[in-house]
Coordinates of C-alpha atoms in Angstrom, one line a residue:
M278 CA 25.6 -119.7 -35.9
A279 CA 22.6 -119.1 -33.7
D280 CA 21.9 -115.7 -32.2
G281 CA 20.7 -115.3 -28.6
S282 CA 17.2 -113.9 -28.9
P283 CA 14.9 -115.2 -26.1
A284 CA 12.3 -116.7 -28.4
L285 CA 14.9 -118.7 -30.4
D286 CA 16.7 -119.8 -27.3
A287 CA 13.4 -121.1 -25.9
E288 CA 12.9 -123.0 -29.2
R289 CA 16.4 -124.5 -29.1
D290 CA 15.9 -125.5 -25.4
A291 CA 12.7 -127.3 -26.5
I292 CA 14.5 -129.2 -29.2
I293 CA 17.3 -130.2 -26.8
G294 CA 14.7 -131.3 -24.3
A295 CA 12.8 -133.4 -26.9
L296 CA 16.0 -135.1 -28.0
A297 CA 17.2 -136.0 -24.5
P298 CA 15.2 -139.2 -24.2
V299 CA 16.2 -140.1 -27.8
V300 CA 19.8 -140.3 -26.6
D301 CA 18.9 -143.1 -24.1
G302 CA 16.7 -144.8 -26.6
I303 CA 19.4 -145.1 -29.4
A304 CA 22.0 -146.3 -26.9
A305 CA 19.7 -148.9 -25.4
T306 CA 18.8 -150.2 -28.9
F307 CA 22.4 -150.8 -29.9
G308 CA 23.8 -151.8 -26.5
P309 CA 27.2 -151.4 -24.9
V310 CA 29.0 -150.9 -28.3
C311 CA 27.1 -147.6 -28.7
E312 CA 27.5 -144.1 -27.2
V313 CA 25.2 -141.2 -28.0
V314 CA 26.0 -137.6 -27.1
L315 CA 23.8 -134.5 -27.3
H316 CA 25.6 -131.2 -27.7
D317 CA 24.5 -127.6 -27.2
Y318 CA 27.0 -125.4 -29.1
R319 CA 25.9 -122.3 -27.3
R320 CA 28.3 -123.3 -24.5
P321 CA 31.3 -125.0 -26.1
E322 CA 33.2 -125.5 -22.8
Q323 CA 30.2 -127.5 -21.4
S324 CA 28.4 -128.6 -24.5
V325 CA 27.4 -132.1 -23.4
V326 CA 23.8 -131.9 -22.2
A327 CA 23.0 -135.6 -22.4
V328 CA 25.1 -138.8 -22.9
A329 CA 24.4 -142.5 -22.9
G330 CA 27.1 -145.1 -23.2
A331 CA 30.7 -144.9 -22.1
L332 CA 33.0 -145.3 -25.2
T333 CA 34.7 -141.9 -24.9
G334 CA 34.4 -141.4 -21.1
R335 CA 32.4 -138.1 -21.3
S336 CA 29.7 -136.9 -19.0
V337 CA 27.1 -134.2 -18.8
G338 CA 28.8 -130.8 -18.6
G339 CA 31.8 -132.0 -20.6
A340 CA 33.4 -130.1 -23.5
M341 CA 32.9 -130.7 -27.1
S342 CA 35.5 -132.8 -29.0
E343 CA 37.7 -131.6 -31.8
I344 CA 35.0 -132.7 -34.2
G345 CA 32.6 -130.4 -32.5
L346 CA 35.1 -127.6 -32.6
R347 CA 35.4 -128.1 -36.3
M348 CA 31.6 -127.9 -36.7
L349 CA 31.5 -124.8 -34.5
A350 CA 34.0 -123.1 -36.8
R351 CA 31.9 -123.8 -39.9
G352 CA 28.9 -122.0 -38.3
D353 CA 25.7 -122.4 -40.2
E354 CA 27.6 -123.9 -43.1
A355 CA 28.1 -127.0 -41.0
A356 CA 26.5 -130.2 -42.4
D357 CA 25.9 -133.7 -41.2
E358 CA 28.9 -136.0 -41.2
L359 CA 27.9 -139.7 -41.3
N360 CA 29.7 -142.9 -40.8
Y361 CA 33.3 -141.5 -40.5
P362 CA 36.0 -143.4 -38.7
T363 CA 37.5 -142.2 -35.4
R364 CA 39.8 -143.7 -32.8
T365 CA 39.9 -143.1 -29.0
R366 CA 43.1 -142.7 -27.0
N367 CA 42.8 -146.3 -25.8
A368 CA 42.9 -147.4 -29.5
R369 CA 39.2 -148.3 -29.8
Q370 CA 38.0 -148.0 -33.4
L371 CA 34.7 -146.1 -33.7
K372 CA 32.3 -145.4 -36.5
S373 CA 30.8 -142.0 -35.8
S374 CA 28.0 -139.8 -37.1
T375 CA 27.4 -136.1 -36.2
M376 CA 24.0 -134.7 -37.1
V377 CA 23.7 -130.9 -36.6
L378 CA 20.7 -129.3 -34.9
R379 CA 19.1 -126.3 -36.5
D380 CA 16.4 -123.9 -35.2
S381 CA 13.5 -122.6 -37.4
T382 CA 15.8 -119.9 -38.9
G383 CA 18.3 -122.6 -40.1
A384 CA 20.9 -121.6 -37.6
V385 CA 23.1 -124.4 -36.2
F386 CA 23.1 -124.6 -32.4
G387 CA 24.0 -128.1 -31.5
A388 CA 24.5 -131.7 -32.6
L389 CA 23.4 -135.3 -31.9
C390 CA 26.4 -137.6 -32.1
V391 CA 26.4 -141.4 -32.3
N392 CA 29.6 -143.5 -31.8
V393 CA 29.7 -147.2 -32.4
D394 CA 32.6 -149.4 -31.3
V395 CA 33.7 -151.4 -34.4
T396 CA 37.0 -152.6 -33.0
A397 CA 36.1 -156.3 -33.1
V398 CA 34.8 -155.8 -36.7
Q399 CA 38.0 -154.1 -37.8
Q400 CA 40.1 -156.8 -36.2
A401 CA 38.1 -159.5 -38.0
Q402 CA 38.5 -157.6 -41.3
A403 CA 42.2 -157.3 -40.8
L404 CA 42.5 -161.0 -40.2
L405 CA 40.5 -161.8 -43.3
A406 CA 42.5 -159.3 -45.3
G407 CA 45.7 -160.9 -44.1
I408 CA 44.4 -164.3 -45.2
A409 CA 43.3 -163.0 -48.5
G410 CA 46.5 -161.0 -49.1
S411 CA 44.6 -157.7 -49.3
A412 CA 46.1 -154.3 -48.4
E413 CA 45.4 -153.4 -44.8
A414 CA 43.0 -150.5 -44.2
R415 CA 44.5 -147.2 -42.9
T416 CA 44.0 -146.7 -39.2
P417 CA 42.2 -143.4 -38.5
D418 CA 43.9 -140.7 -36.5
T419 CA 43.1 -140.5 -32.8
T420 CA 40.2 -138.2 -32.0
T421 CA 40.4 -136.0 -29.0
F422 CA 37.4 -136.6 -26.6
G423 CA 37.5 -134.9 -23.2
N424 CA 35.3 -133.5 -20.5
D425 CA 37.3 -130.2 -20.3
I426 CA 38.0 -127.9 -23.3
D427 CA 41.6 -127.2 -22.2
S428 CA 42.6 -130.8 -22.6
V429 CA 40.9 -130.9 -26.1
V430 CA 42.7 -127.8 -27.2
E431 CA 46.1 -129.0 -25.9
A432 CA 45.7 -132.4 -27.6
I433 CA 44.9 -130.7 -31.0
V434 CA 47.9 -128.5 -30.8
D435 CA 50.2 -131.4 -29.8
A436 CA 48.8 -133.5 -32.7
H437 CA 49.5 -130.8 -35.2
L438 CA 53.1 -130.5 -34.1
L439 CA 53.5 -134.2 -34.0
R440 CA 52.4 -134.6 -37.6
R441 CA 55.2 -132.2 -38.6
S442 CA 57.8 -134.0 -36.3
L443 CA 59.0 -130.5 -35.3
T444 CA 58.8 -128.3 -32.2
W445 CA 57.5 -124.8 -32.3
V446 CA 61.1 -123.4 -32.2
Q447 CA 62.0 -125.5 -35.2
L448 CA 59.1 -124.2 -37.4
D449 CA 59.9 -121.3 -39.8
R450 CA 57.5 -118.4 -40.1
A451 CA 55.5 -120.0 -42.9
Q452 CA 55.1 -123.2 -41.0
R453 CA 54.0 -121.2 -37.9
L454 CA 51.3 -119.4 -39.9
E455 CA 50.2 -122.7 -41.4
L456 CA 49.9 -124.2 -37.9
F457 CA 47.7 -121.3 -36.7
R458 CA 45.6 -121.5 -39.9
S459 CA 45.1 -125.2 -39.4
L460 CA 44.1 -124.7 -35.8
D461 CA 41.7 -122.0 -36.8
E462 CA 40.1 -124.2 -39.4
H463 CA 39.7 -126.9 -36.7
G464 CA 37.7 -124.5 -34.6
V465 CA 40.2 -124.2 -31.8
F466 CA 39.9 -120.4 -31.6
A467 CA 36.1 -120.5 -31.6
V468 CA 36.1 -121.0 -27.8
R469 CA 37.2 -118.4 -25.2
R470 CA 40.6 -118.7 -23.6
A471 CA 41.9 -120.7 -26.6
I472 CA 44.5 -118.1 -27.5
E473 CA 45.8 -118.3 -23.9
Q474 CA 45.8 -122.1 -24.0
V475 CA 47.6 -122.3 -27.3
A476 CA 50.2 -119.7 -26.3
A477 CA 51.0 -121.6 -23.1
R478 CA 51.3 -124.9 -25.0
L479 CA 53.7 -123.4 -27.5
G480 CA 55.7 -121.4 -25.0
I481 CA 55.0 -118.0 -26.6
S482 CA 53.2 -114.8 -25.4
R483 CA 49.5 -114.3 -25.8
A484 CA 50.3 -111.2 -28.0
S485 CA 52.5 -113.3 -30.2
A486 CA 49.8 -116.0 -30.6
Y487 CA 47.2 -113.4 -31.5
S488 CA 49.6 -111.8 -34.0
Y489 CA 50.2 -115.2 -35.7
L490 CA 46.4 -115.9 -35.8
S491 CA 45.7 -112.4 -37.3
Q492 CA 48.4 -112.9 -40.0
A493 CA 47.1 -116.4 -40.8
R494 CA 43.5 -115.1 -41.1
A495 CA 44.7 -112.1 -43.2
A496 CA 46.5 -114.5 -45.6
T497 CA 43.3 -116.5 -46.2
G498 CA 40.8 -113.7 -45.9
A499 CA 39.2 -115.4 -42.9
S500 CA 37.4 -113.6 -40.1
P501 CA 37.2 -114.4 -36.4
G502 CA 34.7 -117.0 -35.3
P503 CA 31.6 -116.1 -33.2
A504 CA 33.3 -116.7 -29.9
A505 CA 36.9 -116.0 -30.8
D506 CA 39.1 -113.9 -28.6
T507 CA 39.8 -110.4 -29.9
A508 CA 42.7 -108.0 -29.8
A509 CA 40.8 -106.1 -27.0
D510 CA 40.8 -109.3 -24.9
I511 CA 44.6 -109.5 -25.2
A512 CA 45.2 -105.9 -24.5
S513 CA 43.0 -105.7 -21.4
P514 CA 44.6 -106.8 -18.1
G515 CA 41.7 -109.3 -17.5
G516 CA 41.5 -110.5 -21.1
H517 CA 41.2 -114.2 -22.0
A518 CA 43.9 -114.3 -24.6

């Protein structure tokens, strides 16, 4: 992930500035079924620096989505993801693409995202499939889009528990470690205050949450992300965990 040297930050700012009008241009070309979002990963909690279109309800200064968190967790290993299905909370079917932004050193520092509403197309396909007797296509999972990072983190935690049809109390130790490993892989802990947010959502202490995360990472040999909370954060009175 990108470092914070002044020269490279100036270069990244220039790239972001050059792409801002492209956001409007792409959205205008495809019309109201299209939304384009420009992200600056250097500030995950307010990553949206430009947006055109209104499919996911986001605005400038909004947080990255769970897809962005996953990209952030992958660091410089992140790669473009093109034409993948997503679904909004109001059940709109989207076709989405996320194209990572790199500076001259190859470090990932942002992304240009394009969402296209294909709900009408999916409905037509389902109708034709029903007439033809074909199997119905799988509906993609709901993707969490939000303007504040807390709501995104909470929705990811809730979705993980819902998929198991169990509450935190009902999970055994192995399942709890698996939950934290999965959340970590999805980039949840790459943003500050995530430990605190997850702990509150699960009804456990911050120290317990950090302990589960540490154990989950130790089991997989993973290391903390670039912006992850640390043990010192939790131990200090004003820490973020």
